[in-house]
mmCIF file of C-alpha atoms in Angstrom:
data_model
loop_
_atom_site.group_PDB
_atom_site.id
_atom_site.type_symbol
_atom_site.label_atom_id
_atom_site.label_comp_id
_atom_site.label_asym_id
_atom_site.label_seq_id
_atom_site.Cartn_x
_atom_site.Cartn_y
_atom_site.Cartn_z
ATOM 1 C CA ASN A 1 -13.460 -24.192 -8.023
ATOM 2 C CA ALA A 2 -13.231 -20.420 -8.547
ATOM 3 C CA GLY A 3 -10.869 -19.652 -5.625
ATOM 4 C CA VAL A 4 -11.274 -16.031 -4.514
ATOM 5 C CA THR A 5 -13.657 -13.818 -6.440
ATOM 6 C CA GLN A 6 -14.158 -10.052 -6.176
ATOM 7 C CA THR A 7 -16.807 -7.713 -7.497
ATOM 8 C CA PRO A 8 -16.731 -5.282 -9.146
ATOM 9 C CA LYS A 9 -13.533 -5.313 -11.214
ATOM 10 C CA PHE A 10 -13.604 -1.567 -11.794
ATOM 11 C CA GLN A 11 -15.452 1.297 -10.114
ATOM 12 C CA VAL A 12 -15.459 5.080 -10.358
ATOM 13 C CA LEU A 13 -16.911 7.083 -7.480
ATOM 14 C CA LYS A 14 -17.325 10.743 -6.705
ATOM 15 C CA THR A 15 -15.994 12.122 -3.442
ATOM 16 C CA GLY A 16 -18.454 11.429 -0.644
ATOM 17 C CA GLN A 17 -20.186 8.488 -2.298
ATOM 18 C CA SER A 18 -20.324 5.116 -0.603
ATOM 19 C CA MET A 19 -19.840 1.615 -1.946
ATOM 20 C CA THR A 20 -19.165 -1.953 -0.879
ATOM 21 C CA LEU A 21 -16.560 -4.249 -2.393
ATOM 22 C CA GLN A 22 -17.555 -7.877 -2.295
ATOM 23 C CA CYS A 23 -15.273 -10.879 -1.806
ATOM 24 C CA ALA A 24 -16.058 -14.579 -1.679
ATOM 25 C CA GLN A 25 -13.941 -17.720 -1.441
ATOM 26 C CA ASP A 26 -14.865 -21.339 -2.043
ATOM 27 C CA MET A 27 -11.828 -22.973 -0.423
ATOM 28 C CA ASN A 28 -13.396 -23.278 3.058
ATOM 29 C CA HIS A 29 -10.713 -20.999 4.509
ATOM 30 C CA ASN A 30 -11.155 -19.497 7.955
ATOM 31 C CA SER A 31 -9.044 -16.373 7.413
ATOM 32 C CA MET A 32 -9.802 -13.555 4.973
ATOM 33 C CA TYR A 33 -8.048 -10.246 4.277
ATOM 34 C CA TRP A 34 -8.420 -6.923 2.507
ATOM 35 C CA TYR A 35 -5.345 -5.159 1.095
ATOM 36 C CA ARG A 36 -4.812 -2.025 -0.927
ATOM 37 C CA GLN A 37 -2.065 -1.508 -3.490
ATOM 38 C CA ASP A 38 -0.825 1.955 -4.371
ATOM 39 C CA PRO A 39 1.785 2.861 -7.019
ATOM 40 C CA GLY A 40 5.337 2.252 -5.850
ATOM 41 C CA MET A 41 4.209 0.406 -2.763
ATOM 42 C CA GLY A 42 3.554 -3.157 -1.854
ATOM 43 C CA LEU A 43 0.189 -4.325 -0.647
ATOM 44 C CA ARG A 44 -0.900 -2.958 2.718
ATOM 45 C CA LEU A 45 -3.387 -4.672 4.997
ATOM 46 C CA ILE A 46 -6.625 -2.814 5.668
ATOM 47 C CA TYR A 47 -8.607 -5.348 7.730
ATOM 48 C CA TYR A 48 -8.575 -9.051 8.292
ATOM 49 C CA SER A 49 -10.862 -11.707 9.734
ATOM 50 C CA ALA A 50 -9.403 -14.757 11.436
ATOM 51 C CA SER A 51 -12.760 -16.515 11.583
ATOM 52 C CA GLU A 52 -16.442 -15.981 10.996
ATOM 53 C CA GLY A 53 -17.697 -13.260 13.319
ATOM 54 C CA THR A 54 -14.326 -11.670 14.051
ATOM 55 C CA THR A 55 -12.547 -8.760 12.387
ATOM 56 C CA ASP A 56 -9.401 -6.785 13.229
ATOM 57 C CA LYS A 57 -7.712 -3.669 11.950
ATOM 58 C CA GLY A 58 -4.636 -3.866 9.818
ATOM 59 C CA GLU A 59 -2.092 -1.228 8.898
ATOM 60 C CA VAL A 60 -4.410 1.261 7.110
ATOM 61 C CA PRO A 61 -8.001 0.873 8.421
ATOM 62 C CA ASN A 62 -9.107 4.520 8.492
ATOM 63 C CA GLY A 63 -12.060 5.254 6.224
ATOM 64 C CA TYR A 64 -13.091 1.619 5.850
ATOM 65 C CA ASN A 65 -15.434 -0.860 7.512
ATOM 66 C CA VAL A 66 -15.702 -4.592 6.989
ATOM 67 C CA SER A 67 -18.244 -7.342 7.500
ATOM 68 C CA ARG A 68 -17.553 -11.062 7.674
ATOM 69 C CA LEU A 69 -20.979 -12.117 6.480
ATOM 70 C CA ASN A 70 -20.292 -15.844 6.773
ATOM 71 C CA LYS A 71 -17.338 -18.149 6.280
ATOM 72 C CA ARG A 72 -17.296 -17.528 2.529
ATOM 73 C CA GLU A 73 -17.832 -13.780 2.280
ATOM 74 C CA PHE A 74 -15.920 -10.738 3.509
ATOM 75 C CA SER A 75 -16.990 -7.279 2.349
ATOM 76 C CA LEU A 76 -15.212 -3.922 2.490
ATOM 77 C CA ARG A 77 -17.246 -0.724 2.729
ATOM 78 C CA LEU A 78 -16.255 2.843 2.003
ATOM 79 C CA GLU A 79 -18.819 5.065 3.751
ATOM 80 C CA SER A 80 -17.658 8.387 2.294
ATOM 81 C CA ALA A 81 -15.084 7.908 -0.447
ATOM 82 C CA ALA A 82 -12.096 10.256 -0.681
ATOM 83 C CA PRO A 83 -9.555 10.691 -3.509
ATOM 84 C CA SER A 84 -6.898 9.200 -1.203
ATOM 85 C CA GLN A 85 -8.794 5.916 -1.433
ATOM 86 C CA THR A 86 -8.082 5.634 -5.142
ATOM 87 C CA SER A 87 -6.259 2.314 -5.283
ATOM 88 C CA VAL A 88 -6.404 -1.310 -6.302
ATOM 89 C CA TYR A 89 -8.063 -3.464 -3.663
ATOM 90 C CA PHE A 90 -7.290 -7.133 -3.178
ATOM 91 C CA CYS A 91 -9.093 -9.714 -1.133
ATOM 92 C CA ALA A 92 -7.267 -12.842 0.038
ATOM 93 C CA SER A 93 -7.974 -15.964 2.042
ATOM 94 C CA SER A 94 -5.940 -18.612 3.817
ATOM 95 C CA GLU A 95 -6.281 -21.746 5.847
ATOM 96 C CA THR A 96 -5.420 -20.853 9.430
ATOM 97 C CA GLY A 97 -1.885 -21.925 10.346
ATOM 98 C CA ARG A 98 -0.866 -22.795 6.795
ATOM 99 C CA GLY A 99 0.562 -19.406 5.866
ATOM 100 C CA THR A 100 -0.125 -19.150 2.145
ATOM 101 C CA GLN A 101 -2.699 -16.553 1.142
ATOM 102 C CA TYR A 102 -4.637 -16.817 -2.099
ATOM 103 C CA PHE A 103 -5.642 -13.597 -3.795
ATOM 104 C CA GLY A 104 -8.611 -12.451 -5.817
ATOM 105 C CA PRO A 105 -8.204 -10.589 -9.120
ATOM 106 C CA GLY A 106 -8.489 -7.136 -7.542
ATOM 107 C CA THR A 107 -10.796 -4.124 -7.885
ATOM 108 C CA ARG A 108 -9.503 -0.903 -9.389
ATOM 109 C CA LEU A 109 -11.255 1.972 -7.622
ATOM 110 C CA THR A 110 -11.010 5.588 -8.698
ATOM 111 C CA VAL A 111 -12.424 8.373 -6.534
ATOM 112 C CA LEU A 112 -12.838 11.707 -8.320
ATOM 113 C CA ALA B 1 7.096 -4.470 13.561
ATOM 114 C CA GLN B 2 8.470 -6.289 10.597
ATOM 115 C CA THR B 3 9.835 -4.574 7.510
ATOM 116 C CA VAL B 4 10.648 -5.980 4.086
ATOM 117 C CA THR B 5 13.055 -4.227 1.718
ATOM 118 C CA GLN B 6 13.473 -4.803 -1.988
ATOM 119 C CA SER B 7 16.313 -2.583 -3.143
ATOM 120 C CA GLN B 8 15.972 -3.199 -6.900
ATOM 121 C CA PRO B 9 12.979 -1.267 -8.264
ATOM 122 C CA GLU B 10 13.577 -2.534 -11.810
ATOM 123 C CA MET B 11 15.597 -5.253 -13.508
ATOM 124 C CA SER B 12 15.845 -6.632 -17.012
ATOM 125 C CA VAL B 13 17.456 -9.734 -18.409
ATOM 126 C CA GLN B 14 17.717 -11.531 -21.743
ATOM 127 C CA GLU B 15 15.453 -14.478 -22.313
ATOM 128 C CA ALA B 16 16.996 -17.794 -21.187
ATOM 129 C CA GLU B 17 19.378 -16.100 -18.779
ATOM 130 C CA THR B 18 19.361 -16.351 -14.996
ATOM 131 C CA VAL B 19 18.338 -13.455 -12.773
ATOM 132 C CA THR B 20 18.375 -12.960 -9.017
ATOM 133 C CA LEU B 21 16.006 -10.637 -7.149
ATOM 134 C CA SER B 22 17.028 -9.426 -3.709
ATOM 135 C CA CYS B 23 15.003 -9.145 -0.518
ATOM 136 C CA THR B 24 16.003 -8.361 3.044
ATOM 137 C CA TYR B 25 13.763 -8.231 6.074
ATOM 138 C CA ASP B 26 13.903 -7.168 9.661
ATOM 139 C CA THR B 27 12.223 -9.070 12.467
ATOM 140 C CA SER B 28 12.782 -10.218 16.023
ATOM 141 C CA GLU B 29 10.700 -13.333 15.405
ATOM 142 C CA ASN B 30 12.301 -16.770 15.131
ATOM 143 C CA ASN B 31 9.410 -18.564 13.426
ATOM 144 C CA TYR B 32 8.026 -17.148 10.227
ATOM 145 C CA TYR B 33 7.283 -17.685 6.559
ATOM 146 C CA LEU B 34 8.763 -15.869 3.609
ATOM 147 C CA PHE B 35 7.095 -15.664 0.209
ATOM 148 C CA TRP B 36 7.675 -14.461 -3.309
ATOM 149 C CA TYR B 37 4.562 -13.394 -5.196
ATOM 150 C CA LYS B 38 4.416 -12.560 -8.887
ATOM 151 C CA GLN B 39 2.072 -9.908 -10.294
ATOM 152 C CA PRO B 40 1.876 -9.943 -14.121
ATOM 153 C CA PRO B 41 0.142 -7.182 -16.087
ATOM 154 C CA SER B 42 -3.162 -8.967 -15.446
ATOM 155 C CA ARG B 43 -2.790 -7.729 -11.835
ATOM 156 C CA GLN B 44 -3.391 -11.187 -10.340
ATOM 157 C CA MET B 45 -1.152 -11.986 -7.340
ATOM 158 C CA ILE B 46 0.360 -15.433 -7.880
ATOM 159 C CA LEU B 47 2.391 -17.342 -5.311
ATOM 160 C CA VAL B 48 5.789 -18.268 -6.727
ATOM 161 C CA ILE B 49 7.511 -19.890 -3.772
ATOM 162 C CA ARG B 50 7.460 -20.034 0.019
ATOM 163 C CA GLN B 51 10.029 -20.804 2.689
ATOM 164 C CA GLU B 52 9.527 -21.776 6.316
ATOM 165 C CA ALA B 53 12.193 -20.197 8.497
ATOM 166 C CA TYR B 54 12.822 -23.376 10.484
ATOM 167 C CA LYS B 55 13.837 -25.238 7.318
ATOM 168 C CA GLN B 56 17.509 -24.992 6.444
ATOM 169 C CA GLN B 57 16.981 -26.318 2.946
ATOM 170 C CA ASN B 58 16.236 -23.681 0.336
ATOM 171 C CA ALA B 59 12.861 -24.011 -1.383
ATOM 172 C CA THR B 60 12.697 -24.740 -5.107
ATOM 173 C CA GLU B 61 9.804 -24.778 -7.585
ATOM 174 C CA ASN B 62 10.880 -25.780 -11.075
ATOM 175 C CA ARG B 63 12.899 -22.821 -12.460
ATOM 176 C CA PHE B 64 12.470 -20.803 -9.274
ATOM 177 C CA SER B 65 14.674 -21.185 -6.214
ATOM 178 C CA VAL B 66 15.530 -19.123 -3.175
ATOM 179 C CA ASN B 67 18.680 -18.391 -1.229
ATOM 180 C CA PHE B 68 17.518 -18.084 2.371
ATOM 181 C CA GLN B 69 20.113 -16.716 4.755
ATOM 182 C CA LYS B 70 18.402 -16.549 8.152
ATOM 183 C CA ALA B 71 21.254 -14.946 10.079
ATOM 184 C CA ALA B 72 21.653 -12.252 7.437
ATOM 185 C CA LYS B 73 17.836 -11.891 7.088
ATOM 186 C CA SER B 74 18.134 -12.249 3.359
ATOM 187 C CA PHE B 75 15.749 -14.033 0.985
ATOM 188 C CA SER B 76 16.660 -13.777 -2.700
ATOM 189 C CA LEU B 77 14.787 -15.325 -5.628
ATOM 190 C CA LYS B 78 16.642 -16.909 -8.529
ATOM 191 C CA ILE B 79 14.876 -17.465 -11.830
ATOM 192 C CA SER B 80 16.694 -19.818 -14.165
ATOM 193 C CA ASP B 81 16.173 -20.071 -17.930
ATOM 194 C CA SER B 82 14.005 -16.947 -17.826
ATOM 195 C CA GLN B 83 10.972 -16.834 -20.115
ATOM 196 C CA LEU B 84 8.920 -13.983 -21.560
ATOM 197 C CA GLY B 85 6.062 -14.995 -19.270
ATOM 198 C CA ASP B 86 8.238 -14.197 -16.259
ATOM 199 C CA THR B 87 7.847 -10.484 -17.015
ATOM 200 C CA ALA B 88 6.025 -9.133 -13.952
ATOM 201 C CA MET B 89 6.301 -7.320 -10.645
ATOM 202 C CA TYR B 90 7.766 -9.549 -7.948
ATOM 203 C CA PHE B 91 6.960 -8.971 -4.291
ATOM 204 C CA CYS B 92 8.762 -10.410 -1.308
ATOM 205 C CA ALA B 93 6.560 -10.893 1.766
ATOM 206 C CA PHE B 94 6.906 -11.906 5.417
ATOM 207 C CA MET B 95 4.472 -13.545 7.832
ATOM 208 C CA LYS B 96 4.861 -14.579 11.455
ATOM 209 C CA THR B 97 4.121 -18.245 12.018
ATOM 210 C CA PHE B 98 2.116 -17.750 15.182
ATOM 211 C CA GLY B 99 -0.394 -15.102 16.015
ATOM 212 C CA ASN B 100 -2.212 -13.036 13.433
ATOM 213 C CA GLU B 101 -1.334 -14.175 9.946
ATOM 214 C CA LYS B 102 -0.702 -10.870 8.280
ATOM 215 C CA LEU B 103 1.542 -10.466 5.279
ATOM 216 C CA THR B 104 4.055 -7.620 5.188
ATOM 217 C CA PHE B 105 5.126 -6.831 1.633
ATOM 218 C CA GLY B 106 8.153 -5.183 0.109
ATOM 219 C CA THR B 107 7.725 -2.489 -2.531
ATOM 220 C CA GLY B 108 8.388 -4.862 -5.416
ATOM 221 C CA THR B 109 10.836 -5.351 -8.278
ATOM 222 C CA ARG B 110 9.666 -4.881 -11.841
ATOM 223 C CA LEU B 111 11.305 -7.606 -13.939
ATOM 224 C CA THR B 112 11.376 -7.413 -17.728
ATOM 225 C CA ILE B 113 12.487 -10.363 -19.837
ATOM 226 C CA ILE B 114 13.941 -9.171 -23.140
ATOM 227 C CA PRO B 115 13.384 -11.376 -26.207
#
């Protein structure tokens, strides 16, 4: 039982490049989330998915797209990376109505 | 919109002592959850403790306990018999019980346990 996994762990991009961050969970949770963490700030929600086939914007969605591929997987795509997207990205999942979210290990992304 | 405030950016305490981390929040909701998450240098976000707002009894998990004051919108974390492994960032977070289940985080408190 791996919980929530994320790939890659680290990534360096040049401005304008694109990439997809992958997230998978094996806890059969309906809800999945993408957060970013910047220095001096708590985690901020980018997008979330309450169930397979649905996605909604969070607090900071600009510059990102998401895909809920199936119940297990929820990917985050940067179409044209900008230095302002340098951050640590966390994926999380939860069982609907239970409250507690379980987090992946994070991806440290640097955009030059 | 909900806000979560952690007014102590950094704290330090001697090993084996007790330390209390503060958190206040602002909401018009009556039903919600409150959480404390720990983030050690490994970067992993680890749930420490959770509290349902409808419960009057304060949550406890081994050496960790909370003081939940609903009227004052205060949710402090007490760590007893602190250990070196407690060194980490601690985040307070809020979630409405009904509707979208989005966490709102505070800015964190960096706790250092001194040997």
